[in-house]
mmCIF file of C-alpha atoms in Angstrom:
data_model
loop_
_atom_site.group_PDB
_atom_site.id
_atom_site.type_symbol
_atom_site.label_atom_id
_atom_site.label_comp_id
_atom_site.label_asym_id
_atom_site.label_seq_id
_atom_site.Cartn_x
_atom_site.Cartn_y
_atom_site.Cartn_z
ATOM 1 C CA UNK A 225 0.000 0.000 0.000
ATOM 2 C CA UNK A 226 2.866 2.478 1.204
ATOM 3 C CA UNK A 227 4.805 1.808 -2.303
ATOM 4 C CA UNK A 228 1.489 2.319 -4.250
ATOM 5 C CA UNK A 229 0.859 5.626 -2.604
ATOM 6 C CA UNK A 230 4.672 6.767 -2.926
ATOM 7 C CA UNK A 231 3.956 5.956 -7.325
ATOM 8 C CA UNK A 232 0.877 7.875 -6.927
ATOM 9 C CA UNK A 233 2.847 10.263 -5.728
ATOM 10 C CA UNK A 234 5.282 10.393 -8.048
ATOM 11 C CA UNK A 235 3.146 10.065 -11.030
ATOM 12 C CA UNK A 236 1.242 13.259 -10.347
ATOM 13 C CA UNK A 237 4.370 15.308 -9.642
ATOM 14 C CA UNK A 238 6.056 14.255 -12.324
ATOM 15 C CA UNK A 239 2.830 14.811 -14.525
ATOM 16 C CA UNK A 240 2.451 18.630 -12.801
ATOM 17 C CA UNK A 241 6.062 19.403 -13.471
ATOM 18 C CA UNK A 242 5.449 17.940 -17.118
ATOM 19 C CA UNK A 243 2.409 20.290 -17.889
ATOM 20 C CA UNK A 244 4.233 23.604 -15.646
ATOM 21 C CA UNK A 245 7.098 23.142 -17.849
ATOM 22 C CA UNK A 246 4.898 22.990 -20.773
ATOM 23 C CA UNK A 247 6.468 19.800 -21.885
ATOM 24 C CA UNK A 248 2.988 18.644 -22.190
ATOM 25 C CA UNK A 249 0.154 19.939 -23.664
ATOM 26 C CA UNK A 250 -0.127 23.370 -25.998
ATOM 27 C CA UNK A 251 1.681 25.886 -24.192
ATOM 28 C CA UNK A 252 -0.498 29.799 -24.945
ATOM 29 C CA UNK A 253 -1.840 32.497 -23.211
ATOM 30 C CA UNK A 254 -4.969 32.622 -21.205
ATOM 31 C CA UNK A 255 -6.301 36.660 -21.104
ATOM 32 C CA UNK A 256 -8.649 37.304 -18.171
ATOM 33 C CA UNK A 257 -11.955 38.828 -19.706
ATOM 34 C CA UNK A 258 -13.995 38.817 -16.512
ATOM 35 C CA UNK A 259 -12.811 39.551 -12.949
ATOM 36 C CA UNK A 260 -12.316 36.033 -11.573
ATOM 37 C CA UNK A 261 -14.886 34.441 -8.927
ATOM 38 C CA UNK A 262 -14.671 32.555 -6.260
ATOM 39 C CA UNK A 263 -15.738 28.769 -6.150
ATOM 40 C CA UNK A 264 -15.877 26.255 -3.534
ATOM 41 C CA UNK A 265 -16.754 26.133 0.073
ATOM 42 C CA UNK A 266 -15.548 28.866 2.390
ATOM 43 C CA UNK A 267 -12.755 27.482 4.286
ATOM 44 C CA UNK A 268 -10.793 26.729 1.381
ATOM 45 C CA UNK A 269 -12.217 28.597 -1.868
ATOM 46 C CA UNK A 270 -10.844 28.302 -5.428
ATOM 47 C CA UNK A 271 -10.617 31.002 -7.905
ATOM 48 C CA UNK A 272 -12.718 30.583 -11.120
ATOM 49 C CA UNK A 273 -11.192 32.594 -14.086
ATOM 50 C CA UNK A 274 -12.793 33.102 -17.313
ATOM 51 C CA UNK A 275 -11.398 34.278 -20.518
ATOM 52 C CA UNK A 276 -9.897 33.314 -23.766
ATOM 53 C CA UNK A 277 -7.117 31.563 -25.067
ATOM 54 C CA UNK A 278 -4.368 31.617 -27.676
ATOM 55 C CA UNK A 279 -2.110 28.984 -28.790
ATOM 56 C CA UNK A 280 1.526 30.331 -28.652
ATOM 57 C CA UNK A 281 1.986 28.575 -32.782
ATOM 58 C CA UNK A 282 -1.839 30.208 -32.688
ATOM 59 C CA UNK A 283 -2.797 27.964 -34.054
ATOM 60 C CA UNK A 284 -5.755 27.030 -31.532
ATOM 61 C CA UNK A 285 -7.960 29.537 -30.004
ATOM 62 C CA UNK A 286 -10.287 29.574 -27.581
ATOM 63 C CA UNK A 287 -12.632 32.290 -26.506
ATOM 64 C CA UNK A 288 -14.645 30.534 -23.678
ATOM 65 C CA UNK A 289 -11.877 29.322 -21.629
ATOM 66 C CA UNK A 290 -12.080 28.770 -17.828
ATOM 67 C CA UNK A 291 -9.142 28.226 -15.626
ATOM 68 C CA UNK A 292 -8.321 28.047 -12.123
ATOM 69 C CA UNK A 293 -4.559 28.282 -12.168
ATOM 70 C CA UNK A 294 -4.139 31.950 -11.364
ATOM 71 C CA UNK A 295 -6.680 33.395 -8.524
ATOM 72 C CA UNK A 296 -6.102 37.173 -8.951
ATOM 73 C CA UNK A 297 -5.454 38.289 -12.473
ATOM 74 C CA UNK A 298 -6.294 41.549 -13.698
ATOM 75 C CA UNK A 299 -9.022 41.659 -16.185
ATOM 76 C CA UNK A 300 -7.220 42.290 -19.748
ATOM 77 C CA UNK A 301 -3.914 40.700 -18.413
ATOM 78 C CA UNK A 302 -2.913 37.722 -19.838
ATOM 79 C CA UNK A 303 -1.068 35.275 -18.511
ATOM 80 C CA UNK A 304 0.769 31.314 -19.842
ATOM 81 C CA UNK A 305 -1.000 28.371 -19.560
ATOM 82 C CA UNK A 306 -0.686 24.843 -20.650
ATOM 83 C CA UNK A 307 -3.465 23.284 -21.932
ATOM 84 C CA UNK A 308 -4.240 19.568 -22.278
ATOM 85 C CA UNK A 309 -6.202 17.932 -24.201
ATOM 86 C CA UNK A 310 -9.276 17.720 -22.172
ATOM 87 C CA UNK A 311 -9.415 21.539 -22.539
ATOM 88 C CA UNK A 312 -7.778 21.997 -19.034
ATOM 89 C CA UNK A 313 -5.804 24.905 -18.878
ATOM 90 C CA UNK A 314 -2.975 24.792 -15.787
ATOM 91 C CA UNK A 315 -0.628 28.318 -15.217
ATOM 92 C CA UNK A 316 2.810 27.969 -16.092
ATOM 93 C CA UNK A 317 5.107 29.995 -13.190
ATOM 94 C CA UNK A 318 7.791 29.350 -11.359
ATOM 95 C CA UNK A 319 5.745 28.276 -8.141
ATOM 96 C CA UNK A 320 3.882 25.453 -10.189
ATOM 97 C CA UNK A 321 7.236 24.101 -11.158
ATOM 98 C CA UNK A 322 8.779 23.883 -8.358
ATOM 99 C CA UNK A 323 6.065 22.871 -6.069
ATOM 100 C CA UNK A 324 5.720 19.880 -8.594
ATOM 101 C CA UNK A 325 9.147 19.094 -9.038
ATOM 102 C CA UNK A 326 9.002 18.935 -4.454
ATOM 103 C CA UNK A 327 6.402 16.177 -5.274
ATOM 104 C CA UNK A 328 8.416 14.122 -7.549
ATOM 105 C CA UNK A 329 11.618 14.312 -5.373
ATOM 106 C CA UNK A 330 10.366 13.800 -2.208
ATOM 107 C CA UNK A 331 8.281 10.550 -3.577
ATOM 108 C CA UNK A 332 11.041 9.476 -5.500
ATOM 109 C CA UNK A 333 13.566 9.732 -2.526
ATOM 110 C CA UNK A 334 10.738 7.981 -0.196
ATOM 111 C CA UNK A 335 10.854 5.089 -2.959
ATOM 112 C CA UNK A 336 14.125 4.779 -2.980
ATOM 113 C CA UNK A 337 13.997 4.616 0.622
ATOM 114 C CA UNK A 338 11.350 2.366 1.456
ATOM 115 C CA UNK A 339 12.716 -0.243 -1.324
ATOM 116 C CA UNK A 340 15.480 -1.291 0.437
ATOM 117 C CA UNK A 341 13.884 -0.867 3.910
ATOM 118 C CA UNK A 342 11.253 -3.376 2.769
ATOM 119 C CA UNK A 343 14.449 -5.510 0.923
ATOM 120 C CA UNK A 344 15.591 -5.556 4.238
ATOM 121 C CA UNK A 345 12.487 -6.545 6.449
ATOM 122 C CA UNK A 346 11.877 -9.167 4.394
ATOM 123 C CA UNK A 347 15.439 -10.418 4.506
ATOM 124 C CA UNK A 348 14.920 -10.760 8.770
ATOM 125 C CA UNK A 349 11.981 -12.109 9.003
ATOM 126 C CA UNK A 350 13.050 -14.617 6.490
ATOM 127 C CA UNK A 351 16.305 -15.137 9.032
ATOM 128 C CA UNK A 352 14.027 -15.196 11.746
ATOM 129 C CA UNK A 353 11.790 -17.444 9.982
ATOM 130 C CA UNK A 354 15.192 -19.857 9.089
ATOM 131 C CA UNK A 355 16.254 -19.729 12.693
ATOM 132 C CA UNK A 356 12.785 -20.780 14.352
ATOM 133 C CA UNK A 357 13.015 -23.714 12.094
ATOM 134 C CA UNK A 358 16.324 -24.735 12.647
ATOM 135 C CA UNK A 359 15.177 -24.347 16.624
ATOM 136 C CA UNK A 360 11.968 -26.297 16.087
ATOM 137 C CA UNK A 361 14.453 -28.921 14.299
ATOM 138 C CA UNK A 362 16.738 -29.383 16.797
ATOM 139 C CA UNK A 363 13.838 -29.641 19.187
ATOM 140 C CA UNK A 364 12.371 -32.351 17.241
ATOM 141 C CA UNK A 365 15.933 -34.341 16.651
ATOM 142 C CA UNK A 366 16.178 -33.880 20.881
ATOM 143 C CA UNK A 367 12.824 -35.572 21.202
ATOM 144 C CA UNK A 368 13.475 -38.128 19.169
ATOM 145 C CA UNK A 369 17.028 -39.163 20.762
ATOM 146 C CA UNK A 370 14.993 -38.968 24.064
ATOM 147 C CA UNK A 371 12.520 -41.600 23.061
ATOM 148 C CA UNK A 372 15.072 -44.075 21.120
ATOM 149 C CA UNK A 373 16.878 -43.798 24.579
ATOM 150 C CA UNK A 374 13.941 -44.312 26.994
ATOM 151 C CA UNK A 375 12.839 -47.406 24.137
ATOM 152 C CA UNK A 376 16.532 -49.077 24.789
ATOM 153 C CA UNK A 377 16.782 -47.962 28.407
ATOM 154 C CA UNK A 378 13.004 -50.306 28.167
ATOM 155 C CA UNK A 379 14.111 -52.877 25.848
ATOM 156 C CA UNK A 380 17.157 -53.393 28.106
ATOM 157 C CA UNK A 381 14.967 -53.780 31.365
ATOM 158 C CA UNK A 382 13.032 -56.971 29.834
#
């Protein structure tokens, strides 16, 4: 479970630093055209930003886009974007980046640390396992000197 978590992990930061970079997806220019609202409960509200798009090749535009990358753009002010293909558009800055990038290393170092941690649980209780039956062995080896001498000690007495 931990090591499915930890690729979870690492797939979606690697994925976020993948679109922040640009590296994936159409990389353009989202222009605010309304002042942005807010959306979600109270205690932790997301901005909802609507505007249009442009393709940086412009090759794709897109005059009804909606984004919530950016929470406080200026109305007119455009801003980069990456958008995938399921007309998602994510802001490209520095902060994106970076906080995706912190993802991807600090799952990947987990994974690299919980690999051999597990490598090596598995190698004691194996030992442990080995050494119990070597000890239940020897037990059984004891026994069974015990009764081939109480069975002469008996065959001796008639």
């Amino acid at each position: 479970m931990w090591i499915a978590c930890l690729l979870a992990a690492l797939v979606l930061g690697v994925s976020g630093l993948l679109r922040s970079l640009g590296t994936v997806g159409q990389r353009g220019t989202f222009t605010v055209t309304a002042p942005c609202t807010e959306d979600g409960p109270s205690d932790s509200p997301s901005w909802l930003c609507k505007g249009s798009y442009r393709s940086d090749d412009g090759t794709l535009t897109d005059p009804h886009a909606v984004t919530d990358g950016n929470p406080h753009p200026e109305v007119g002010k455009g801003f980069p974007v990456t958008r995938t293909g399921d007309d998602r558009y994510t802001a490209v800055d520095k902060y994106a980046t970076v906080g995706a990038a912190s993802l991807s290393l600090f799952a990947f170092v987990l994974l690299l640390v919980s690999l051999p941690l597990r490598a090596t649980r598995t190698a004691v209780a194996g030992a442990l396992a080995t050494a119990r039956r070597k000890r239940e062995a020897a037990a059984r080896r004891r026994q069974a000197a015990k009764a081939e001498e109480r069975a002469k000690a008996k065959a001796k007495a008639l």
